[in-house]
PDB file of C-alpha atoms in Angstrom:
ATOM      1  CA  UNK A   1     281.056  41.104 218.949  1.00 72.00           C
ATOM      2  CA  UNK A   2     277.756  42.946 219.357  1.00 76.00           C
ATOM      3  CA  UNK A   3     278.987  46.333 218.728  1.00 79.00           C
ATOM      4  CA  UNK A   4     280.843  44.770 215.680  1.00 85.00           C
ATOM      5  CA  UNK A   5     277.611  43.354 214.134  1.00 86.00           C
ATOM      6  CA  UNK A   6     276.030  46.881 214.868  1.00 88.00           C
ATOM      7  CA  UNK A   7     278.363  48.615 212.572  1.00 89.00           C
ATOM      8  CA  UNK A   8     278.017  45.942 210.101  1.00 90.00           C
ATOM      9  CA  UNK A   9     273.917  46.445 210.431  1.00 90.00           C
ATOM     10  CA  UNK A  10     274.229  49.586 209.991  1.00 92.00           C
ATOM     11  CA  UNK A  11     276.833  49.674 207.053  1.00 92.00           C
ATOM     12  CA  UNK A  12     274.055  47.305 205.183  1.00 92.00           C
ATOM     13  CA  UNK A  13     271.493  49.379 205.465  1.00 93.00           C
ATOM     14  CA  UNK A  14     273.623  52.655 204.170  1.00 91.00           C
ATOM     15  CA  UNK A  15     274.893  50.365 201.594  1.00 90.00           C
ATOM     16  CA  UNK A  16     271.204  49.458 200.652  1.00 89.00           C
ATOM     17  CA  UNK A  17     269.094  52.339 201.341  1.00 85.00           C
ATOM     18  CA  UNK A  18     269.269  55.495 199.001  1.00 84.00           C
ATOM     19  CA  UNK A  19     267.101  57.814 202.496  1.00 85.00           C
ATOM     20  CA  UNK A  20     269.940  56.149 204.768  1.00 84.00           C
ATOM     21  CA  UNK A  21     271.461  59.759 205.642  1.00 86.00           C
ATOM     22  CA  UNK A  22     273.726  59.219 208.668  1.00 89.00           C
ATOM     23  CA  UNK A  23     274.885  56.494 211.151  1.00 89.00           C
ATOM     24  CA  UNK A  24     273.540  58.185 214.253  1.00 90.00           C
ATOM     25  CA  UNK A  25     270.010  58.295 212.363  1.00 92.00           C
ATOM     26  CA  UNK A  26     269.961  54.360 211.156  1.00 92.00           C
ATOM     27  CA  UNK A  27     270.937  53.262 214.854  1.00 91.00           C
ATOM     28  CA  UNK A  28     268.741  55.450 216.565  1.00 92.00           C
ATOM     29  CA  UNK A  29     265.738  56.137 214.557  1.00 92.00           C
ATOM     30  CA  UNK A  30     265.801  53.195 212.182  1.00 94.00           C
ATOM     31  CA  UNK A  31     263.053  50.267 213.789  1.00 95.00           C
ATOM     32  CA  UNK A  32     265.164  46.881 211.898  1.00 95.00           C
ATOM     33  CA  UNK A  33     268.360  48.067 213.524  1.00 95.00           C
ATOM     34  CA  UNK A  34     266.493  48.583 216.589  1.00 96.00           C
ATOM     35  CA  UNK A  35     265.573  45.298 216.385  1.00 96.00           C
ATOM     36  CA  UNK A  36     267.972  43.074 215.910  1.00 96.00           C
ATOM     37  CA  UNK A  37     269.950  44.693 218.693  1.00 95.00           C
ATOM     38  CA  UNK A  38     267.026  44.122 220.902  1.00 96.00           C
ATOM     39  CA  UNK A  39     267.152  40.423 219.418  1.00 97.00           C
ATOM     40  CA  UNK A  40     270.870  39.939 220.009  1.00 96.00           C
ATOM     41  CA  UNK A  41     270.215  40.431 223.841  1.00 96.00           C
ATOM     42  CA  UNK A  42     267.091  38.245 223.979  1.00 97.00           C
ATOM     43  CA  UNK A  43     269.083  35.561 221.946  1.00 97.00           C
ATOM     44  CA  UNK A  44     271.615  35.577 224.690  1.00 96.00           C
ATOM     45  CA  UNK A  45     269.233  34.876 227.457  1.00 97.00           C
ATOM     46  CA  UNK A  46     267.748  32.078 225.055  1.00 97.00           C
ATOM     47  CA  UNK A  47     271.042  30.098 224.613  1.00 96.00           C
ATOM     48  CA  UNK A  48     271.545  30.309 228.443  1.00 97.00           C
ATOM     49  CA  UNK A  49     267.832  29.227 228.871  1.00 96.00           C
ATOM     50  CA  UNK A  50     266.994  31.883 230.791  1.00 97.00           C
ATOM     51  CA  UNK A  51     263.685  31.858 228.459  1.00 97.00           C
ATOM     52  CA  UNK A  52     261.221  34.342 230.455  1.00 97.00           C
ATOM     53  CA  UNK A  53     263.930  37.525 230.122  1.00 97.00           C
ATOM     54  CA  UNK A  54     264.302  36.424 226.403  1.00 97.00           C
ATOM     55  CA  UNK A  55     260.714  36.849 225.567  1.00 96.00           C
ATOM     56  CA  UNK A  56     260.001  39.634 227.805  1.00 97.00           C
ATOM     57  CA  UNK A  57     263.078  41.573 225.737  1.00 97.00           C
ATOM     58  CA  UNK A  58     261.449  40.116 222.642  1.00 97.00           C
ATOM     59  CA  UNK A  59     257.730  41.284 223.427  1.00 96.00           C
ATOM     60  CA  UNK A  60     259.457  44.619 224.460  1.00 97.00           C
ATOM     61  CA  UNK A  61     261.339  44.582 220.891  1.00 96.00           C
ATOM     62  CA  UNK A  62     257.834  44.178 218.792  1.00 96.00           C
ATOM     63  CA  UNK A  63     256.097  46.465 220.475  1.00 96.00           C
ATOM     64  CA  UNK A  64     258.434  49.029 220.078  1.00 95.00           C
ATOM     65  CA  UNK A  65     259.658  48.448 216.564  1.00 96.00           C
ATOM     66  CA  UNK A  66     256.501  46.242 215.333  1.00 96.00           C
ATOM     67  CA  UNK A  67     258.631  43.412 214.365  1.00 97.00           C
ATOM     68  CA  UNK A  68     258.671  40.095 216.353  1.00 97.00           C
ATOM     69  CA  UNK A  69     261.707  38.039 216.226  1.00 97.00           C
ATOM     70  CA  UNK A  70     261.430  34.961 218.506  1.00 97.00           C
ATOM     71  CA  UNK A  71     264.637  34.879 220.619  1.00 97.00           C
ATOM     72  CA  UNK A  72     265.346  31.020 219.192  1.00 97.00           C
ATOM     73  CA  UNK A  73     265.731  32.499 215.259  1.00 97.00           C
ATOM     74  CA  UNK A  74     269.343  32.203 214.354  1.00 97.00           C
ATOM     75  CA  UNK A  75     270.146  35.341 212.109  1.00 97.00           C
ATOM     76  CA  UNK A  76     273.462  35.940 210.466  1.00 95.00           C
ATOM     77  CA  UNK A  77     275.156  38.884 209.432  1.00 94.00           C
ATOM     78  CA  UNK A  78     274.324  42.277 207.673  1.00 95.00           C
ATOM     79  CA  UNK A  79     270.114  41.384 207.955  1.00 96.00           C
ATOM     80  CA  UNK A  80     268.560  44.471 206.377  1.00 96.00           C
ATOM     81  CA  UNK A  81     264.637  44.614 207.791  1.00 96.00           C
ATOM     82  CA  UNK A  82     263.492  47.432 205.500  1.00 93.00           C
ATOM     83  CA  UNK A  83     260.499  49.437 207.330  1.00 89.00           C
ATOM     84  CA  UNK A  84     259.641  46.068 209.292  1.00 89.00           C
ATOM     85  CA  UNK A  85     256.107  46.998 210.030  1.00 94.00           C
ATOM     86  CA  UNK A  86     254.271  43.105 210.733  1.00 95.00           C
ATOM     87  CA  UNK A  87     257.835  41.352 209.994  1.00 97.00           C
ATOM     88  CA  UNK A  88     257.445  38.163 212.023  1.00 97.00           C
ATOM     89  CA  UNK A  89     260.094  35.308 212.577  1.00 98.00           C
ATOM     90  CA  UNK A  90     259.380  32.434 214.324  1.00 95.00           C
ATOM     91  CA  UNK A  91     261.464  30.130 216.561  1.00 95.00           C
ATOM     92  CA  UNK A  92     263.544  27.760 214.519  1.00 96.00           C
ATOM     93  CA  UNK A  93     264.075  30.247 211.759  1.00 97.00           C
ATOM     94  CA  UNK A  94     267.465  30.317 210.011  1.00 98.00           C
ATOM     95  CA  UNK A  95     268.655  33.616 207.948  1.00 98.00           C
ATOM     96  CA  UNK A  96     272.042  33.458 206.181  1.00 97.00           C
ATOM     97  CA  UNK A  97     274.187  36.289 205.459  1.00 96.00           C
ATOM     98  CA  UNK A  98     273.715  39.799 203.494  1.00 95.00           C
ATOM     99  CA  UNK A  99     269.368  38.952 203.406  1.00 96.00           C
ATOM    100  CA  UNK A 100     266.898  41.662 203.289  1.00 96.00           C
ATOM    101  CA  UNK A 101     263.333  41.424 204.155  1.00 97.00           C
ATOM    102  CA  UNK A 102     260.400  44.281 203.734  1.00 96.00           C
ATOM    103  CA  UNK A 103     257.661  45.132 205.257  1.00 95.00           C
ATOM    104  CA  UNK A 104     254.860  42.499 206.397  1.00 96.00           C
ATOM    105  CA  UNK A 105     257.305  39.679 205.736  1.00 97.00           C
ATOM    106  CA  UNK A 106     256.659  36.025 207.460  1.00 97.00           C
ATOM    107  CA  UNK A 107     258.939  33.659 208.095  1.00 97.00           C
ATOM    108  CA  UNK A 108     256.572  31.037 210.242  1.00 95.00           C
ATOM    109  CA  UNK A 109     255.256  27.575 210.032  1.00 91.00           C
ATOM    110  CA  UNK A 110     251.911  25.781 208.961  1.00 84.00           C
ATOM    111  CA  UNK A 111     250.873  24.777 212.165  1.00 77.00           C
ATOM    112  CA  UNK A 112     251.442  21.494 211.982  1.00 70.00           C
ATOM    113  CA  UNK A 113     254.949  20.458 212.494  1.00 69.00           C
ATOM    114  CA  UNK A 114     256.938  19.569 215.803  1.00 77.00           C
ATOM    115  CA  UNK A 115     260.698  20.312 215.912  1.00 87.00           C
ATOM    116  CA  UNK A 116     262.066  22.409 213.148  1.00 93.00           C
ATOM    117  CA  UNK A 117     258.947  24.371 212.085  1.00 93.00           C
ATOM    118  CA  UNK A 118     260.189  27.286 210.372  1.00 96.00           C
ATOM    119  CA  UNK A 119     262.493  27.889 207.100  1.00 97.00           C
ATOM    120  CA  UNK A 120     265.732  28.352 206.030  1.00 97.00           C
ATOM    121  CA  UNK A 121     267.126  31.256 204.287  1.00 98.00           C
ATOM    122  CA  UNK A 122     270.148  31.110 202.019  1.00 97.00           C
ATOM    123  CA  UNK A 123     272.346  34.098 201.667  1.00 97.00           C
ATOM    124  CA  UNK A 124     271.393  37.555 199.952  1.00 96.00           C
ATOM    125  CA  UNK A 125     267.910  36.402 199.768  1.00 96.00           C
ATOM    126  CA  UNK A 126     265.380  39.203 198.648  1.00 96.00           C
ATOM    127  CA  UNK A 127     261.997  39.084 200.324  1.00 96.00           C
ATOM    128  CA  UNK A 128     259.487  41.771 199.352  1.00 95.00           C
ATOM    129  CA  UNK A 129     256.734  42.831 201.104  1.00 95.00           C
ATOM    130  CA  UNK A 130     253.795  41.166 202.278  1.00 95.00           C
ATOM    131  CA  UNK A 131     255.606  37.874 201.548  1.00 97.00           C
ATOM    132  CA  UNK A 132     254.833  34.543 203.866  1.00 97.00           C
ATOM    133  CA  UNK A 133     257.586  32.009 203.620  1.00 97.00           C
ATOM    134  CA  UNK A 134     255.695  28.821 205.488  1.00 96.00           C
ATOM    135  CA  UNK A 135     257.100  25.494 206.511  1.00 94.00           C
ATOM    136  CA  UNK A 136     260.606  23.967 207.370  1.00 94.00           C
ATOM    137  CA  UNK A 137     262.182  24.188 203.762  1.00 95.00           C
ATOM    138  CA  UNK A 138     265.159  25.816 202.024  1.00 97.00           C
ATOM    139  CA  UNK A 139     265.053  29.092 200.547  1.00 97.00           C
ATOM    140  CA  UNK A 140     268.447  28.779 197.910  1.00 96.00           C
ATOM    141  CA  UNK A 141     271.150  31.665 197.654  1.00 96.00           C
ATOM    142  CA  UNK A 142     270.441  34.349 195.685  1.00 96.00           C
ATOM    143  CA  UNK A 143     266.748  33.752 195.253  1.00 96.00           C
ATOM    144  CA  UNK A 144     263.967  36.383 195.310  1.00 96.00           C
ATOM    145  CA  UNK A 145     260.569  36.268 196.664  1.00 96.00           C
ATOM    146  CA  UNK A 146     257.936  39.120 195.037  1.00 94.00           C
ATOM    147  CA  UNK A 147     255.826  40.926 197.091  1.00 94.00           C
ATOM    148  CA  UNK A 148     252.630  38.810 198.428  1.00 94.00           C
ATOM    149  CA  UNK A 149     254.096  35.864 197.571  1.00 95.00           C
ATOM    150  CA  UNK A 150     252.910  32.374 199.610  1.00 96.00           C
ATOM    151  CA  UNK A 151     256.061  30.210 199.590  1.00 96.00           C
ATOM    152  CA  UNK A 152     255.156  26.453 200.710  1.00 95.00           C
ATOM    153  CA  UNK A 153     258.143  24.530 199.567  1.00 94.00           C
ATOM    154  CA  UNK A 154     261.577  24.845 198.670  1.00 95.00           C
ATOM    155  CA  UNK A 155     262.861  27.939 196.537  1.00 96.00           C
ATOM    156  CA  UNK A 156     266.106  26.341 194.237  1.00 95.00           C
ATOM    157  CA  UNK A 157     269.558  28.746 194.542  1.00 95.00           C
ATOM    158  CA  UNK A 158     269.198  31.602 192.176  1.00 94.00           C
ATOM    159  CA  UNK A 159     265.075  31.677 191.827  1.00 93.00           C
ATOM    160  CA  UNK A 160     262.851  34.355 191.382  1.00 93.00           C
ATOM    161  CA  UNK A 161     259.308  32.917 192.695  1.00 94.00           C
ATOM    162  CA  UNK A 162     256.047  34.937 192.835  1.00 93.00           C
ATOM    163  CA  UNK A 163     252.165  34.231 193.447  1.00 90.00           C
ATOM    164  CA  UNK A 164     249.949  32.351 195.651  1.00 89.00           C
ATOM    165  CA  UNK A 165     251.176  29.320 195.792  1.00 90.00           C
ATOM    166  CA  UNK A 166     254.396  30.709 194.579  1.00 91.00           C
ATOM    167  CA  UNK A 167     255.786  28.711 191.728  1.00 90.00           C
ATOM    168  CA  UNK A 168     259.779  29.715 190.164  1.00 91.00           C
ATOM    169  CA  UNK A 169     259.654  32.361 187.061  1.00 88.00           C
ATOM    170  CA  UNK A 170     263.148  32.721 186.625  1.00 83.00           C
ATOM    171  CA  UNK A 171     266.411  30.882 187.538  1.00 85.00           C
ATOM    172  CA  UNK A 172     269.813  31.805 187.391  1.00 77.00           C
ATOM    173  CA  UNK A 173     268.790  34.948 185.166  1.00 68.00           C
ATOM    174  CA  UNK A 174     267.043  33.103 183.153  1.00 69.00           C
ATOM    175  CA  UNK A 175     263.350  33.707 182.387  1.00 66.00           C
ATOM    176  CA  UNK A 176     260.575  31.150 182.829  1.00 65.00           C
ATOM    177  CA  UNK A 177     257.785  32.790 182.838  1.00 50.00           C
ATOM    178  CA  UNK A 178     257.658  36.485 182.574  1.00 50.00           C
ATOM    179  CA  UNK A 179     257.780  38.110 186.833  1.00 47.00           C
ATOM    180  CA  UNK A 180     254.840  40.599 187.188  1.00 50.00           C
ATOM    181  CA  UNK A 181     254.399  41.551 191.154  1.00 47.00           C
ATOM    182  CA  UNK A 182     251.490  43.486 191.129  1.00 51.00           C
ATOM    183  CA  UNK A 183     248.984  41.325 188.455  1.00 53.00           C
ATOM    184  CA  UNK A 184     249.373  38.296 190.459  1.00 52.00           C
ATOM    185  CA  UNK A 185     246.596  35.024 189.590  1.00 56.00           C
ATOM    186  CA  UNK A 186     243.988  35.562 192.271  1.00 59.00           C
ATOM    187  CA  UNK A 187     242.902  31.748 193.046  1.00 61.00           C
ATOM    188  CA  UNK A 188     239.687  32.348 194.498  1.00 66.00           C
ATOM    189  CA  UNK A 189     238.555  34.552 191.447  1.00 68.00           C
ATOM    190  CA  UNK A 190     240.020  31.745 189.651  1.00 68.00           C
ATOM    191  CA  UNK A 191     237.923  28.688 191.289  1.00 74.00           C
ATOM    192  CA  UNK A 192     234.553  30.854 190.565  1.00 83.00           C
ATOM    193  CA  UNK A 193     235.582  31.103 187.190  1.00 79.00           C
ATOM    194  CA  UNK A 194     235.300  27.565 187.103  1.00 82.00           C
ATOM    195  CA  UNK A 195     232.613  26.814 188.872  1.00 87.00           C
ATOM    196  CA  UNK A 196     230.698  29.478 186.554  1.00 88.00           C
ATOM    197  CA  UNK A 197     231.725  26.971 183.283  1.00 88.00           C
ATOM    198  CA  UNK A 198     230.668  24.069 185.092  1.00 88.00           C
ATOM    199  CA  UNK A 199     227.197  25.244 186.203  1.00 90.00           C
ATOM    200  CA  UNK A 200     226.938  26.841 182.331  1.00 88.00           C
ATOM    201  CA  UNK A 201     227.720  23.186 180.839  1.00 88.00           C
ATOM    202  CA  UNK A 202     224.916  21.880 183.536  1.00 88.00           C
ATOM    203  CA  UNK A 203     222.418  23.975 182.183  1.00 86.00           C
ATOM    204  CA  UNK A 204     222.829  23.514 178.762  1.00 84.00           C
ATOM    205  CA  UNK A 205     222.755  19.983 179.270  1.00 85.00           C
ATOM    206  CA  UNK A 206     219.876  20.275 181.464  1.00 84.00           C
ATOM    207  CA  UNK A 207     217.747  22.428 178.440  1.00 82.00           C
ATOM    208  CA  UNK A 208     219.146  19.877 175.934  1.00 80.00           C
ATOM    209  CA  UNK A 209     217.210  17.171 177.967  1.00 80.00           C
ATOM    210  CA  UNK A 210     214.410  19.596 178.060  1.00 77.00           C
ATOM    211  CA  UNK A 211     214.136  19.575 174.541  1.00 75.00           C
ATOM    212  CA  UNK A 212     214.783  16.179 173.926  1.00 64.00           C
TER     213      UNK A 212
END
């Protein structure tokens, strides 16, 4: 079984990266590989509660690689961690089949949840880099997250989402609003925006009383 799932790791990422030149490279060289064999071991010490060795191999794994998986994320098959530099997964994760994740991904909670903390990914989900996925929601089949996006609820089957909060700009193909990763709305630029209007609309009524 885990030799199995390393082929099929390693397939995924030939199958998915145009630099993939060799198998020997990918499972020797390549830190997401690395990684989830490293989590495959600490995963077996967490289902047999033998907690301590699972987070020591775990610690051992980020450190290493510089991706944290906790030892309690369930992961299916073919995971493709592209780069992996920052990826973090926390606890009660769940990652379908045939996902891939880039750099600086997070799949954690908001703090303030007991129990299932952490979200669920459907099958060949895309999530691009720098992307935080936060809370214990759904994240459909076939959706995409862009790069920076701040997920904080569920993502419907077949979604593209992007921006901070994320909100859906396509589904099923179909366009809702046009997807532009890089000239994402920044909110904080936003809110002084409108504070600027208000305190011009203040002043003008303040010289209009002036004047009266």
């Amino acid at each position: 079984m885990f030799f199995r799932r390393t082929r099929e790791d390693i397939k995924a990422v030939m199958d998915r990266d145009p630099a993939a030149r060799n198998f020997f490279e990918i499972y020797f060289l390549y830190p997401g590989v690395k990684a989830l064999r490293m989590y495959r071991v600490a995963h077996f010490f967490y289902k047999h509660k033998m907690f301590f060795f699972a987070r020591m191999v775990s610690q051992r794994a980020a450190a290493k690689t510089g991706i944290e998986i906790h030892p309690g994320a369930t992961i299916g098959r073919r995971l493709v961690i592209d780069h992996g530099t920052g990826v973090v997964i926390g606890e009660t994760t769940e990652i379908g089949d045939d996902v891939l994740i880039y750099q600086g991904v997070t799949l954690g909670g908001t703090g303030k949840e007991v129990g299932k903390r952490h979200p669920t990914i459907g099958n060949n989900v895309m999530i691009s880099s720098g992307a935080k996925v936060l809370g214990p929601f759904k994240v459909g089949d076939n959706a995409r997250i862009a790069a920076g996006a701040v997920v904080l609820e569920e993502v419907p089957e077949g979604a593209t989402v992007v921006g901070v909060p994320a909100r859906v700009v396509r589904l099923n193909g179909e366009k809702v609003k046009p997807l532009d990763q890089i000239h994402i709305p920044d909110p904080v630029s936003q809110e002084i925006s409108r504070l600027e209007e208000e305190i011009n609309a203040l002043k003008k009524q303040l010289s209009d009383l002036k004047k009266g």
